[in-house]
Tab-separated table of C-alpha atoms and ligand atoms in Angstrom:
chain	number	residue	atom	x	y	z
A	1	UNK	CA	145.155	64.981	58.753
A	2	UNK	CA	146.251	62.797	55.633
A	3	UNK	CA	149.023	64.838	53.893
A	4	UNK	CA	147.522	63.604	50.296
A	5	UNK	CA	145.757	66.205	48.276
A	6	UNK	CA	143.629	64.640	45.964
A	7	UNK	CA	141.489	66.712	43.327
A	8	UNK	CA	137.813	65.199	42.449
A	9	UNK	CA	136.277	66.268	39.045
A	10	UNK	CA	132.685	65.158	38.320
A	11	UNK	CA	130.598	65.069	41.673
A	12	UNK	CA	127.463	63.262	40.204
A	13	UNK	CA	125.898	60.439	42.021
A	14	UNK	CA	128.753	58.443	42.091
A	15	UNK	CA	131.280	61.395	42.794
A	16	UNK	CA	129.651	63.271	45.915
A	17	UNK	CA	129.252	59.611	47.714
A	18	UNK	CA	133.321	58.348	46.720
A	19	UNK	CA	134.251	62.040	47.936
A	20	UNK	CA	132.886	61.744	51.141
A	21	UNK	CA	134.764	58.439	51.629
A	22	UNK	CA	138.000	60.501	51.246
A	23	UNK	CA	136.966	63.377	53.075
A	24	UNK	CA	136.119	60.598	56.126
A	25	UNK	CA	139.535	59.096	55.917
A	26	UNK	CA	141.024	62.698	56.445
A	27	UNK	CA	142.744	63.245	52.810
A	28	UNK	CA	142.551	66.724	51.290
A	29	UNK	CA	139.534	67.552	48.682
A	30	UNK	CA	140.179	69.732	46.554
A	31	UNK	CA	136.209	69.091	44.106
A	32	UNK	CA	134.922	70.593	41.095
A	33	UNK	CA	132.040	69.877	39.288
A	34	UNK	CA	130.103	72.083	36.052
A	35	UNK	CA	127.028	72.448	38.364
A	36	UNK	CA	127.814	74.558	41.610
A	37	UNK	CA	125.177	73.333	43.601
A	38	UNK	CA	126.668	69.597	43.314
A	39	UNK	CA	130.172	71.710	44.854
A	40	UNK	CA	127.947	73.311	47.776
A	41	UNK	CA	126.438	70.236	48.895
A	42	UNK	CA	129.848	69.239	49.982
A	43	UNK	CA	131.230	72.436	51.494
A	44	UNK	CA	131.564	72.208	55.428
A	45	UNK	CA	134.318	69.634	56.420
A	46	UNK	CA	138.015	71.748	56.981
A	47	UNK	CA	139.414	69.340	54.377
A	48	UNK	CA	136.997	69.792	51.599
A	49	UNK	CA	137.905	72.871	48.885
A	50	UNK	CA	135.253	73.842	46.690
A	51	UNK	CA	137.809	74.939	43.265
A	52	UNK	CA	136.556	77.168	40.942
A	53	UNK	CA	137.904	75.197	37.481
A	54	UNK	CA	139.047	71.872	36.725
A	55	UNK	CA	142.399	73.690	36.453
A	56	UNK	CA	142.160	75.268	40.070
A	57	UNK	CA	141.390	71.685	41.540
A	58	UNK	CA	144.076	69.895	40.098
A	59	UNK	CA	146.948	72.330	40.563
A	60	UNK	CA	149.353	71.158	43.862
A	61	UNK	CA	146.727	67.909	43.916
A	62	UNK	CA	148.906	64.412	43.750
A	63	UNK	CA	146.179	62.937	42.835
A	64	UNK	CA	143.383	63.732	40.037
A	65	UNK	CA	140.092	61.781	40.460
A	66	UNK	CA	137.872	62.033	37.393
A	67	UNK	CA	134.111	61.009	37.673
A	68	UNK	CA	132.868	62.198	34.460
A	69	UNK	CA	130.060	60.861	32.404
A	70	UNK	CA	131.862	59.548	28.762
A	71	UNK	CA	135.407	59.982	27.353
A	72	UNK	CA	134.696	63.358	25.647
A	73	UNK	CA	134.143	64.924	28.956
A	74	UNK	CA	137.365	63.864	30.237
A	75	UNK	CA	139.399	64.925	27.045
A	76	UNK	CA	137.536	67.971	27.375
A	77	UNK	CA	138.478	68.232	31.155
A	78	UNK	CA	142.458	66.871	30.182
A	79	UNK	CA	143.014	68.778	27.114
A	80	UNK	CA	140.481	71.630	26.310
A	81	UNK	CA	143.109	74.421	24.904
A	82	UNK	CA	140.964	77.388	27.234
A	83	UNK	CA	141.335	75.557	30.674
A	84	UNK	CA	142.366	71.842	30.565
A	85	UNK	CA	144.272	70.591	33.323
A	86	UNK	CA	146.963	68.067	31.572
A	87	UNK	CA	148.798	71.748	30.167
A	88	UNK	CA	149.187	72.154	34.021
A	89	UNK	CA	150.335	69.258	35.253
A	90	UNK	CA	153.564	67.923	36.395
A	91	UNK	CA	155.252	64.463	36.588
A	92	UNK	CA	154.973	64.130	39.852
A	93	UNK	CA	150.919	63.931	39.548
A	94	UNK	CA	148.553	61.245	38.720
A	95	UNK	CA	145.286	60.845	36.444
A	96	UNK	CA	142.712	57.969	37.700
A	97	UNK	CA	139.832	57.873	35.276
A	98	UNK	CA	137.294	55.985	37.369
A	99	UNK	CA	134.201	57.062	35.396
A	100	UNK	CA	133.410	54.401	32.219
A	101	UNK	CA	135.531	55.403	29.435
A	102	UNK	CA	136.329	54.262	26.099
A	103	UNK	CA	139.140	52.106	26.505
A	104	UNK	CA	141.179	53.080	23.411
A	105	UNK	CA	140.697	56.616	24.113
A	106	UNK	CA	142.226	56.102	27.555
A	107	UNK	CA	145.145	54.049	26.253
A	108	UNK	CA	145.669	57.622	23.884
A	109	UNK	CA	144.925	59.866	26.771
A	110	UNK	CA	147.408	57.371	29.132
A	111	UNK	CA	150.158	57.674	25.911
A	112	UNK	CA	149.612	61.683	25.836
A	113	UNK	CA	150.265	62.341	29.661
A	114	UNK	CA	153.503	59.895	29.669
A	115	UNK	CA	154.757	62.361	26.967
A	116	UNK	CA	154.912	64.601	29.414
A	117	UNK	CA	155.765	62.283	32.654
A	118	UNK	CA	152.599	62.675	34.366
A	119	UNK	CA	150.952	58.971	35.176
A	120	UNK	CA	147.828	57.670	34.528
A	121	UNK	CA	145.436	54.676	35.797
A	122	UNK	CA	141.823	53.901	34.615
A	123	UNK	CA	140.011	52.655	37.499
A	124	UNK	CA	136.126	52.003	36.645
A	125	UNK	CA	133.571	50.948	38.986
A	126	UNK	CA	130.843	48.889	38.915
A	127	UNK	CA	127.731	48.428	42.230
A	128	UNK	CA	126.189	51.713	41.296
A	129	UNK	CA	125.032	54.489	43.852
A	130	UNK	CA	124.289	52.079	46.864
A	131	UNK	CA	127.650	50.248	46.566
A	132	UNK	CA	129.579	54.079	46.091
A	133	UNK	CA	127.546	54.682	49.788
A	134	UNK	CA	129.058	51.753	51.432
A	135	UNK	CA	132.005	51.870	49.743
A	136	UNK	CA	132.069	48.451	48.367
A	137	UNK	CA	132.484	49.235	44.853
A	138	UNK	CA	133.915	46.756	42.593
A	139	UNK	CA	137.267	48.892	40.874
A	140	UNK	CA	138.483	47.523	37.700
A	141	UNK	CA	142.018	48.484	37.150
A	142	UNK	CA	144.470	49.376	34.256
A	143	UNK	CA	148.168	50.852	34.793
A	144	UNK	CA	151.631	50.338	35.236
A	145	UNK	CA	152.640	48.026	37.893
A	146	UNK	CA	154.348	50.776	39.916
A	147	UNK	CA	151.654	53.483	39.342
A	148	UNK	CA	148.231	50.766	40.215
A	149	UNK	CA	150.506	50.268	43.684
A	150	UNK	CA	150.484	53.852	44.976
A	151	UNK	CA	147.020	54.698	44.277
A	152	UNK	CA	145.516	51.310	45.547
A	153	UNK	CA	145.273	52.826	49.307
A	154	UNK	CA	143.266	55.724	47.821
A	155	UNK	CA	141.128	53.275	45.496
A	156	UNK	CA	140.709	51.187	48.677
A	157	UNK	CA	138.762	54.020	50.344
A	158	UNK	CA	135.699	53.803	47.821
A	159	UNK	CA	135.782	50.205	46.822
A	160	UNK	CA	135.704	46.466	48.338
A	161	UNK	CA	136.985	44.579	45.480
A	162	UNK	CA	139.831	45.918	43.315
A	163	UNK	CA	141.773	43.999	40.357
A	164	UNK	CA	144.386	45.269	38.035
A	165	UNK	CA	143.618	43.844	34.697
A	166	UNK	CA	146.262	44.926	32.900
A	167	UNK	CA	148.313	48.168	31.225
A	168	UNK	CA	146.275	50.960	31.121
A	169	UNK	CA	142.305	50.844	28.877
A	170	UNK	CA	142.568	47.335	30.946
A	171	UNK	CA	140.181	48.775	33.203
A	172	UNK	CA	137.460	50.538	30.929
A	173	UNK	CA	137.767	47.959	28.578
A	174	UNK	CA	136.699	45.601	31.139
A	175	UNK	CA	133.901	47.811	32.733
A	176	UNK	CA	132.699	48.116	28.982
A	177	UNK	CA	132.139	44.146	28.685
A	178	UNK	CA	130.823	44.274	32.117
A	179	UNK	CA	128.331	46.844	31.476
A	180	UNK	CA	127.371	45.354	28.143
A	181	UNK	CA	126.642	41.767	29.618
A	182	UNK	CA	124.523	43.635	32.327
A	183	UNK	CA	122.737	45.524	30.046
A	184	UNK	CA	121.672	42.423	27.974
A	185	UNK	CA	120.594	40.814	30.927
A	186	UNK	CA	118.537	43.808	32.055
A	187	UNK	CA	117.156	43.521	28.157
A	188	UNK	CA	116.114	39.582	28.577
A	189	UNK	CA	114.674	39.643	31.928
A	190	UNK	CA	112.325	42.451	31.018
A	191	UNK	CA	111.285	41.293	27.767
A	192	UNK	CA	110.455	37.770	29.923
A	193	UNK	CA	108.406	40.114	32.329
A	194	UNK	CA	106.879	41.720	29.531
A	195	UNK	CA	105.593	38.302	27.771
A	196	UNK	CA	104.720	36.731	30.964
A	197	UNK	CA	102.215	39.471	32.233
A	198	UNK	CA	100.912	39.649	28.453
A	199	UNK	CA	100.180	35.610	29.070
A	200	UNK	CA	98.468	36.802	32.575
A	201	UNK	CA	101.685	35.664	35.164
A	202	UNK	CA	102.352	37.369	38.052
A	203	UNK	CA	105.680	39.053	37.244
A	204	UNK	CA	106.415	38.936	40.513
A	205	UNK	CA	105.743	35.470	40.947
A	206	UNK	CA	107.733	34.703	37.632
A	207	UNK	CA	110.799	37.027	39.142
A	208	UNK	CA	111.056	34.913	42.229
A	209	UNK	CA	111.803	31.978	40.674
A	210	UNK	CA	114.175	33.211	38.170
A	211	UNK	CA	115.606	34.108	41.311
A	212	UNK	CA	115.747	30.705	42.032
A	213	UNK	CA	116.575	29.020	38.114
A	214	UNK	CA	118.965	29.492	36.030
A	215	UNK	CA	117.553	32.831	34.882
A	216	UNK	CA	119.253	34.742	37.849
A	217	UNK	CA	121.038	38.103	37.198
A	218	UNK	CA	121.880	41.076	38.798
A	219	UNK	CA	118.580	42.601	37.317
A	220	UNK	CA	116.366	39.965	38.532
A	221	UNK	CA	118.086	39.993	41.758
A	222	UNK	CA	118.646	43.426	42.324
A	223	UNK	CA	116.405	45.289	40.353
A	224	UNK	CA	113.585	44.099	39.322
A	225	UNK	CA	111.477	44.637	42.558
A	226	UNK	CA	112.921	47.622	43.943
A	227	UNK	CA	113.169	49.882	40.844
A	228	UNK	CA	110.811	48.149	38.422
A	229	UNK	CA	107.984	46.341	39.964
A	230	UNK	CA	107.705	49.201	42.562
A	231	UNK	CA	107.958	51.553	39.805
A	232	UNK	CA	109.949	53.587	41.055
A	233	UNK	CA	112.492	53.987	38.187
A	234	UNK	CA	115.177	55.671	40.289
A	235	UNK	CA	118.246	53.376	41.232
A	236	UNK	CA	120.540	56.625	39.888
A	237	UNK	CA	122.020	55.282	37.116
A	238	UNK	CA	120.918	56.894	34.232
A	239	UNK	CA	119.627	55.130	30.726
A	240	UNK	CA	121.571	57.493	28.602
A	241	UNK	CA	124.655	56.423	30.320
A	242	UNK	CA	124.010	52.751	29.917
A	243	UNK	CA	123.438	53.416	26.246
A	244	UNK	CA	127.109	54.953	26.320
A	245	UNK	CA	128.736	51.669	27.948
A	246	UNK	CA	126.845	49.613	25.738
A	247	UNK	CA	127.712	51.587	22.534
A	248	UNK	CA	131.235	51.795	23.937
A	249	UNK	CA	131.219	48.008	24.221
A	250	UNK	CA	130.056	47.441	21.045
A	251	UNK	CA	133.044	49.638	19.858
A	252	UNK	CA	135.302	47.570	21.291
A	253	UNK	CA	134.296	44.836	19.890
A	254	UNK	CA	134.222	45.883	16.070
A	255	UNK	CA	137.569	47.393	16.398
A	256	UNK	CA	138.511	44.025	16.975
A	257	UNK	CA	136.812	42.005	15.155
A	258	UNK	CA	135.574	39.790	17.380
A	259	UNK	CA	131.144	38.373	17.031
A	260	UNK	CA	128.982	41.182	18.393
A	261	UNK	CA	126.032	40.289	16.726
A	262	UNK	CA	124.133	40.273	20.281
A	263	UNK	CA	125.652	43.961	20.930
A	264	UNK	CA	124.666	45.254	18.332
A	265	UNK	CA	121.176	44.167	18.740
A	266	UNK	CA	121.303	45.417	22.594
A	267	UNK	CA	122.842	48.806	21.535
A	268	UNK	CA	119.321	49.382	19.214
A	269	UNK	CA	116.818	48.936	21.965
A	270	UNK	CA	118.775	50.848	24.536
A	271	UNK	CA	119.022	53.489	21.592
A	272	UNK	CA	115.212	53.006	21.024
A	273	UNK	CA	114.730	53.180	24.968
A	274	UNK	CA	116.623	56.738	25.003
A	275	UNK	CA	114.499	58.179	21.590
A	276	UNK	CA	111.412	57.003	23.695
A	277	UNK	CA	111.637	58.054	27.254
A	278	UNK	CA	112.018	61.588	29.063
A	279	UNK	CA	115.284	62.556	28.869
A	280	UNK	CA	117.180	61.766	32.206
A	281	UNK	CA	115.346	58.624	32.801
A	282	UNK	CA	117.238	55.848	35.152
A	283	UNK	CA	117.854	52.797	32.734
A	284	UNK	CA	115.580	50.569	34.977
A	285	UNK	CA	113.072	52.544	32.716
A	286	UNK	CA	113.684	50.051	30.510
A	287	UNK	CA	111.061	47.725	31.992
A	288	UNK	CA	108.580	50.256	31.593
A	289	UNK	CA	109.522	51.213	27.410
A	290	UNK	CA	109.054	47.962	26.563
A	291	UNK	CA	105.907	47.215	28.759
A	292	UNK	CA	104.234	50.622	26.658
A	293	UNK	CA	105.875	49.112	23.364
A	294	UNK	CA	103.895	45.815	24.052
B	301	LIG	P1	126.373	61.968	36.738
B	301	LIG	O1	125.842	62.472	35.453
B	301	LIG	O2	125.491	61.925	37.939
B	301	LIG	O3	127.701	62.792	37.145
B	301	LIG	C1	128.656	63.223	36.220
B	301	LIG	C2	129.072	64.627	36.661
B	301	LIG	O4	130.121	65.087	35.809
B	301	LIG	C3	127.922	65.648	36.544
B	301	LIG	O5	127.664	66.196	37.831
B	301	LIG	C4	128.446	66.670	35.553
B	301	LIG	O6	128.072	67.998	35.869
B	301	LIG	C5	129.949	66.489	35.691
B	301	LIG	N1	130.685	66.960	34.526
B	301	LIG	C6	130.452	66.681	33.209
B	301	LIG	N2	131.365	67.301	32.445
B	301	LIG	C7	132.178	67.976	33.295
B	301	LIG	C8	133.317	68.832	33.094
B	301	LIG	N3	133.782	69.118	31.873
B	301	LIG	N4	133.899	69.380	34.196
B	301	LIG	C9	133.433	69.106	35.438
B	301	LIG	N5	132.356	68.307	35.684
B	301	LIG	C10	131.754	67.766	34.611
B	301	LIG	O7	126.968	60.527	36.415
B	301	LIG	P2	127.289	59.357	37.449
B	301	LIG	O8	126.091	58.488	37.518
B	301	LIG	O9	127.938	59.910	38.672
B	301	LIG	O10	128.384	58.573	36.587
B	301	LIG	C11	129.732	59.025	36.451
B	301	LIG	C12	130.520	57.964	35.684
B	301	LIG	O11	130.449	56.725	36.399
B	301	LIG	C13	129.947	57.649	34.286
B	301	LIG	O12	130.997	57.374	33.411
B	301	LIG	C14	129.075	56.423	34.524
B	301	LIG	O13	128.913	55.658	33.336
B	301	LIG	C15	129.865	55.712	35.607
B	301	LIG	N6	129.093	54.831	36.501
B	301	LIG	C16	127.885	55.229	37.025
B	301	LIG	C17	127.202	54.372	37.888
B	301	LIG	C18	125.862	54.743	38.503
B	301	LIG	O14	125.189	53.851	39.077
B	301	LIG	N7	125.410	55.991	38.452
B	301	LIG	C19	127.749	53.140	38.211
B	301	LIG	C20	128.996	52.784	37.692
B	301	LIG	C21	129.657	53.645	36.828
């Protein structure tokens, strides 16, 4: 049995696959998660604890694994005065944010825990639910030198291609542009779909040789039949939380002053997309909003 103990908060569709990597490369799980059902799910291996607070699955854990949807879940989960874990922890443990957080907050929530010795890496991912399965994830990292080279082996378990950007935010801040050049793309190629069914094209047709032009992206190549055309809608990534990484991006950008003219404009129709669809719809539901808003 691996001696590690590592705690898991946040055991959504990207948590409960990573934490079965773990569990299959014998470390210790110690997983919480608001909805008990999501804990259940993974109760049966011998090295799998289902806690019954944050608090109770980080204490004794080396290691503290946060999946969480947005930055105010994990200050909530870090520093919430009735039951956050940071009051709790010691120097000897380690925060890795790997859901998509703002990156400033995580420099402030990196600057808080040194106070108090206890290190911290941000750790994004990008390759979405299938990718968390085969655990090929790409991991974008932020973090000391020292810190980023003890938790690698553990990062290594859930992902296929890990790079440390840079002192810790390096990693969100980098998932944020990511997720903000994916989402435009996703934007563009349906608003081409869109036009070019309204002109009586084949969208399929038209998507197959984007495939093969200079329109190619990961929506055309990845999503566009399988969660669009198909209409199924349900590649597990949710709109709201693309709407996050694209607001987050856009953020980012205005604190520094850099041209975000583009982002901004993205951040309204995901925005609009949210306003118009059932709440919890997967963000390939974008094709579909802006087919009914044709
Ligand atoms: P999800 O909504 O499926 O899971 C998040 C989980 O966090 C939920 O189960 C929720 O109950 C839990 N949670 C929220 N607040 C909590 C708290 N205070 N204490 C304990 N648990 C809490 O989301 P997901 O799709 O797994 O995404 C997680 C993170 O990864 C997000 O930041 C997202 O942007 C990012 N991400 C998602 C994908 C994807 O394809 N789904 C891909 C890359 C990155």
């Amino acid at each position: 049995m691996n001696p590690m103990r590592i705690a898991f908060i946040g055991l959504g569709q990207m948590g409960t696959p990573m934490v079965r990597h773990l569990l299959a490369a014998d470390c210790q799980v110690s997983g919480f998660d608001l909805s008990s059902a999501l804990i259940e799910q993974l109760t049966g291996p011998s090295n799998f604890k289902a806690s019954k607070s944050a608090r109770d699955a980080a204490s004794g854990a080396s290691l503290c694994i946060l999946m969480l949807p947005n930055s105010d879940a994990v200050e909530n989960v870090l520093w919430d005065a009735d039951g956050g874990i940071a009051a709790g922890l010691t120097p000897d443990q380690t925060i890795i944010d790997m859901g998509s957080s703002d990156p400033f907050r995580s420099q402030s929530n990196a600057q808080r825990l040194a106070a108090q010795g206890v290190k911290f890496v941000d750790a994004p991912v990008s390759g979405g639910v299938k990718r968390a399965l085969d655990a090929t994830l790409s991991i974008m990292i932020g973090g000391n030198e020292d810190t980023v080279r003890q938790v690698f082996p553990v990062l290594e378990l859930m992902g296929k291609y890990l790079t440390h950007l840079g002192g810790p935010g390096a990693g969100h801040a980098v998932k944020a542009l990511n997720n903000y050049v994916s989402a435009s793309g996703l934007v563009a190629t349906c608003e081409a779909l869109t036009a070019a069914k309204a002109f009586g094209l084949d969208p399929q047709a038209v998507n197959q040789v984007f495939n093969t032009s200079s329109g190619k992206n990961n929506t055309t190549e990845v999503k566009v039949e399988k969660f669009m055309l198909s209409g199924a809608y349900d590649s597990g990534f949710s709109l709201g939380l693309m709407r996050k990484d694209v607001k987050t991006a856009l953020d980012f950008i205005q604190n520094l002053q850099t041209p975000g003219v583009m982002a901004a404009a993205c951040l309204e129709v995901w925005a609009d997309a949210e306003q118009g669809l059932p709440k919890g719809a997967d963000h390939t539901a974008m094709h579909q909003f802006l087919q009914k808003s044709e």
